[in-house]
Coordinates of C-alpha atoms in Angstrom, one line a residue:
M1 CA 16.6 -1.1 2.3
P2 CA 19.1 1.0 0.4
V3 CA 21.7 2.7 2.5
G4 CA 20.7 6.1 1.3
R5 CA 17.1 5.7 2.3
R6 CA 18.1 4.2 5.6
N7 CA 20.2 7.3 6.4
E8 CA 17.4 9.6 5.5
L9 CA 15.0 7.7 7.8
R10 CA 17.5 8.0 10.7
K11 CA 17.6 11.8 10.1
L12 CA 13.8 11.8 10.2
E13 CA 13.9 10.0 13.6
E14 CA 16.3 12.6 15.0
A15 CA 13.6 15.3 14.7
P16 CA 15.7 18.3 13.5
Q17 CA 15.1 21.5 15.3
D18 CA 14.5 23.5 12.1
P19 CA 10.9 22.6 11.0
R20 CA 11.7 23.4 7.4
E21 CA 14.6 21.0 7.5
A22 CA 12.4 18.4 9.1
Q23 CA 9.8 18.8 6.4
R24 CA 12.4 18.7 3.7
L25 CA 13.7 15.3 4.9
A26 CA 10.3 13.9 5.3
D27 CA 9.2 15.2 1.8
A28 CA 12.4 13.8 0.2
E29 CA 11.8 10.3 1.7
L30 CA 8.1 10.2 0.7
L31 CA 8.9 11.3 -2.8
S32 CA 11.8 8.9 -3.2
V33 CA 9.7 5.9 -2.3
S34 CA 7.3 6.6 -5.1
S35 CA 10.1 6.3 -7.7
S36 CA 11.6 3.1 -6.3
S37 CA 10.9 -0.5 -7.1
S38 CA 9.2 -0.9 -3.7
S39 CA 6.7 1.8 -4.3
S40 CA 3.9 -0.6 -3.7
S41 CA 4.7 -0.1 0.0
Y42 CA 3.2 3.4 -0.3
F43 CA 0.4 2.6 -2.8
V44 CA -2.2 3.6 -0.2
L45 CA -1.1 7.2 -0.4
F46 CA -3.6 9.3 -2.4
P47 CA -5.5 6.7 -4.4
N48 CA -6.2 7.8 -7.9
T49 CA -9.6 9.3 -8.6
P50 CA -11.8 7.7 -11.3
E51 CA -10.9 10.7 -13.6
E52 CA -7.2 10.1 -13.0
E53 CA -7.5 6.4 -13.6
S54 CA -9.3 7.1 -16.9
A55 CA -6.6 9.6 -17.9
A56 CA -3.9 6.9 -17.0
G57 CA -5.6 4.5 -19.4
G58 CA -6.9 2.0 -16.9
S59 CA -8.9 1.3 -13.8
S60 CA -8.5 -0.9 -10.8
P61 CA -10.9 -3.8 -10.3
P62 CA -13.6 -3.7 -7.6
Q63 CA -12.3 -4.3 -4.1
S64 CA -13.7 -6.7 -1.6
P65 CA -14.0 -5.6 2.1
Q66 CA -10.5 -7.0 2.8
R67 CA -9.2 -5.1 -0.2
A68 CA -10.1 -1.6 0.9
F69 CA -6.9 -0.3 -0.6
P70 CA -6.2 0.0 -4.3
A71 CA -4.0 -2.6 -5.9
P72 CA -0.3 -1.8 -6.4
S73 CA -0.8 -1.8 -10.2
A74 CA -3.2 1.1 -9.9
M75 CA -0.5 3.2 -8.3
E76 CA 2.2 2.6 -10.9
A77 CA 1.1 5.6 -12.9
S78 CA 0.1 7.7 -9.9
P79 CA 0.9 11.4 -10.4
W80 CA 2.1 12.0 -6.8
S81 CA 5.5 10.8 -7.6
L82 CA 6.3 14.0 -9.5
S83 CA 9.3 16.0 -8.3
E84 CA 8.9 19.4 -6.7
D85 CA 10.2 21.1 -9.8
S86 CA 7.7 19.3 -12.0
S87 CA 4.9 20.0 -9.6
S88 CA 5.6 23.7 -9.9
S89 CA 5.4 23.6 -13.6
A90 CA 2.3 21.5 -13.4
M91 CA 0.6 24.1 -11.2
E92 CA 1.5 26.8 -13.8
E93 CA 0.3 24.7 -16.7
G94 CA -2.9 23.5 -14.8
S95 CA -3.8 27.1 -13.9
G96 CA -3.3 28.5 -17.3
T97 CA -6.4 29.5 -19.4
G98 CA -5.1 28.5 -22.8
G99 CA -4.8 24.7 -22.3
E100 CA -7.4 22.1 -23.0
P101 CA -9.6 21.5 -19.9
G102 CA -9.3 17.7 -20.2
V103 CA -5.6 18.0 -20.0
A104 CA -5.2 20.8 -17.4
E105 CA -7.4 19.2 -14.8
P106 CA -5.4 15.9 -14.3
V107 CA -2.2 17.9 -14.3
L108 CA -3.6 20.2 -11.6
H109 CA -4.7 17.1 -9.6
A110 CA -1.1 15.8 -9.9
A111 CA 0.4 19.0 -8.6
L112 CA -2.0 19.1 -5.7
H113 CA -1.0 15.5 -4.8
V114 CA 2.6 16.6 -4.5
R115 CA 1.7 19.4 -2.3
A116 CA -0.3 17.0 -0.1
V117 CA 2.8 14.7 0.1
S118 CA 4.8 17.6 1.4
L119 CA 2.2 18.3 4.0
V120 CA 2.2 14.7 5.1
G121 CA 5.9 14.9 5.9
F122 CA 5.3 18.1 7.9
L123 CA 2.4 16.6 9.8
L124 CA 4.4 13.4 10.7
Q125 CA 7.0 15.6 12.3
K126 CA 4.3 17.5 14.3
F127 CA 2.9 14.1 15.5
R128 CA 6.3 12.8 16.5
T129 CA 7.0 15.9 18.6
K130 CA 3.4 16.1 20.0
Q131 CA 3.0 19.6 18.8
P132 CA -0.2 21.3 17.5
T133 CA -0.2 23.1 14.2
S134 CA -2.1 25.7 12.3
Q135 CA -3.4 26.6 8.9
A136 CA -0.7 29.3 8.7
E137 CA 2.1 26.8 9.4
M138 CA 0.7 24.4 6.8
L139 CA 0.3 27.1 4.2
A140 CA 4.0 27.9 4.7
I141 CA 4.8 24.3 3.7
V142 CA 2.5 24.0 0.7
G143 CA 2.9 27.6 -0.5
E144 CA 1.2 30.8 0.6
D145 CA -0.4 31.1 -2.9
E146 CA -2.3 27.8 -2.4
Q147 CA -4.9 29.5 -0.1
D148 CA -7.8 28.5 -2.4
A149 CA -6.6 24.9 -3.0
F150 CA -5.6 24.4 0.7
P151 CA -8.8 22.6 1.8
G152 CA -8.3 20.0 -0.9
I153 CA -4.6 19.6 -0.1
L154 CA -5.3 19.3 3.6
G155 CA -8.1 16.8 2.9
Q156 CA -5.8 14.5 0.9
A157 CA -3.0 14.8 3.5
S158 CA -5.5 14.1 6.3
E159 CA -6.9 11.0 4.5
C160 CA -3.3 9.7 4.1
M161 CA -2.5 10.3 7.7
R162 CA -5.6 8.5 8.8
L163 CA -5.5 5.5 6.5
V164 CA -1.8 4.9 6.3
F165 CA -0.5 6.0 9.7
G166 CA -3.6 5.8 11.8
V167 CA -3.4 9.5 12.9
E168 CA -6.3 11.9 12.9
V169 CA -5.8 15.6 12.0
K170 CA -8.4 17.3 14.2
E171 CA -9.3 20.9 14.1
V172 CA -9.6 22.1 17.7
D173 CA -10.3 25.8 17.2
P174 CA -12.1 26.8 14.0
S175 CA -11.6 30.5 14.7
E176 CA -7.9 30.1 14.9
H177 CA -7.6 27.3 12.4
S178 CA -5.5 25.2 14.8
Y179 CA -5.1 21.5 14.7
V180 CA -3.9 18.6 16.8
L181 CA -2.8 15.1 15.7
V182 CA -4.0 12.0 17.7
T183 CA -4.1 8.3 17.0
V184 CA -7.4 7.0 15.7
L185 CA -10.2 5.2 17.6
G186 CA -8.8 6.1 21.0
L187 CA -5.9 3.5 20.7
T188 CA -3.2 4.4 23.1
C189 CA -0.4 2.2 21.8
D190 CA 3.0 3.6 21.3
A191 CA 2.5 4.4 17.7
M192 CA 6.2 4.9 17.0
L193 CA 7.2 1.5 18.4
S194 CA 9.3 -0.9 16.3
G195 CA 11.3 -0.3 13.2
E196 CA 14.1 2.2 12.9
Q197 CA 12.0 4.7 11.1
G198 CA 9.9 5.9 14.0
L199 CA 6.8 6.3 11.9
P200 CA 3.3 5.8 13.2
K201 CA 1.9 2.2 12.8
T202 CA -1.6 2.5 14.2
G203 CA -3.1 2.4 10.8
L204 CA -1.8 -1.2 10.3
L205 CA -3.1 -2.2 13.7
V206 CA -6.6 -1.0 12.8
V207 CA -6.5 -2.8 9.4
L208 CA -5.5 -6.0 11.2
L209 CA -8.3 -5.7 13.8
G210 CA -10.7 -5.2 10.9
V211 CA -9.5 -8.4 9.1
I212 CA -9.9 -10.4 12.4
L213 CA -13.5 -9.2 12.6
L214 CA -14.3 -10.0 9.0
E215 CA -13.0 -13.5 9.6
G216 CA -15.4 -14.1 12.5
D217 CA -13.1 -12.9 15.3
R218 CA -10.4 -15.5 14.5
A219 CA -8.2 -14.8 11.5
P220 CA -6.0 -17.6 10.3
E221 CA -2.4 -16.4 9.9
E222 CA -2.3 -17.2 6.2
V223 CA -5.4 -15.0 5.7
V224 CA -3.9 -12.1 7.6
W225 CA -0.7 -12.2 5.5
E226 CA -2.7 -12.4 2.3
A227 CA -4.8 -9.4 3.3
L228 CA -1.7 -7.4 4.3
G229 CA 0.1 -8.4 1.1
V230 CA -2.5 -6.2 -0.7
M231 CA -0.9 -3.3 1.1
G232 CA 2.7 -4.4 0.2
V233 CA 3.3 -5.8 3.8
Y234 CA 4.9 -9.2 3.8
A235 CA 6.1 -11.5 6.6
G236 CA 9.9 -11.4 7.0
E237 CA 10.3 -8.4 4.6
E238 CA 11.4 -5.1 6.0
H239 CA 8.7 -2.4 5.3
I240 CA 9.5 1.3 4.9
I241 CA 6.8 2.3 7.4
F242 CA 6.1 -0.8 9.6
G243 CA 9.6 -2.3 9.9
E244 CA 9.6 -6.1 10.1
P245 CA 5.9 -6.9 10.3
R246 CA 6.1 -10.4 11.7
E247 CA 7.9 -9.1 14.7
L248 CA 5.3 -6.4 15.1
L249 CA 2.3 -8.6 14.8
T250 CA 3.4 -11.7 16.7
N251 CA 5.6 -10.1 19.4
V252 CA 5.2 -6.4 19.9
W253 CA 1.4 -6.1 19.7
V254 CA 0.9 -9.4 21.5
Q255 CA 3.0 -8.1 24.4
E256 CA 1.1 -4.8 24.4
G257 CA -2.2 -6.7 24.6
Y258 CA -3.7 -5.7 21.3
L259 CA -3.5 -9.1 19.7
E260 CA -3.5 -12.7 20.6
Y261 CA -1.5 -15.1 18.5
Q262 CA -2.2 -18.8 19.2
Q263 CA -1.9 -22.2 17.7
V264 CA -5.0 -23.7 16.2
P265 CA -5.8 -26.9 18.2
G266 CA -5.4 -30.2 16.2
G267 CA -3.6 -28.6 13.3
D268 CA -1.1 -30.8 11.4
P269 CA 1.1 -29.1 10.4
A270 CA 0.8 -26.5 13.1
R271 CA -1.3 -23.5 12.1
Y272 CA -1.8 -20.2 13.9
E273 CA -4.5 -17.5 14.2
F274 CA -4.9 -13.9 15.4
L275 CA -7.6 -12.7 17.8
W276 CA -8.2 -9.4 19.4
G277 CA -6.3 -8.9 22.6
P278 CA -7.7 -7.6 25.9
R279 CA -6.3 -4.1 25.3
A280 CA -8.0 -3.8 21.9
H281 CA -11.4 -4.8 23.5
M282 CA -10.8 -2.2 26.3
E283 CA -9.8 0.8 24.0
T284 CA -12.0 0.4 21.0
S285 CA -15.1 -1.5 19.8
R286 CA -16.2 -3.7 16.9
V287 CA -18.5 -1.0 15.5
Q288 CA -15.7 1.7 15.6
V289 CA -13.3 -0.5 13.7
L290 CA -15.8 -1.6 11.1
E291 CA -16.9 2.0 10.6
Y292 CA -13.3 3.1 10.2

């Protein structure tokens, strides 16, 4: 990982007191990843809509159950990597009345993507500090003039938090528009554990539990790494969100009781497989994971 990005992630983990500074650091990190050569690590953020895929000149192939995330190639032209300055100009261009509708709409979607990325950075900070938030606070991040577009922005950001980080954005008081952030499916694991970044990792655990179910409750190790490779997660390779994934899967989550990692009897050479651990059985269910 580049030194500059490593330093930014350390700053994120320190949880600055100023919420605007915290959001700025998170936003800068999320945006910087999109323009780097390792952007496939974040390709699950804001998958392109069919209209955007068409505008980009291509479409991703149909996905099997284990390929619930779009392929990295589909993200290469993703509009959410725009800078903040370009997003502002895109908002102005997209909201203008003189442009062609076929051009303005994708540009507007691109600008909203960037607003959603900024909101994700803010929500991650709220999750780390175990603080609730409100619509007013979130509008202060994405822009007070985005009142009409806010439901769509929050929807994109919430989907990212759920699928990538395994964190639900739950509205607890509709009259006050207040929200809390909790890990999905009732999982109580230390979502920040492992890796220097201090980013939630529950989303990866849920994906892994799902892969195990799809493989008949016993997933060969090679199948697991093939499935996670679709997400840009590789054994022995440091990941921007999940740290070193082999350590996370075969040690941390085994010790926590979420996974079992055992040798397949009679294998030559030795082969290993993953199973659900007792804590996974206790905290969630097969139906919940498959529905997720």
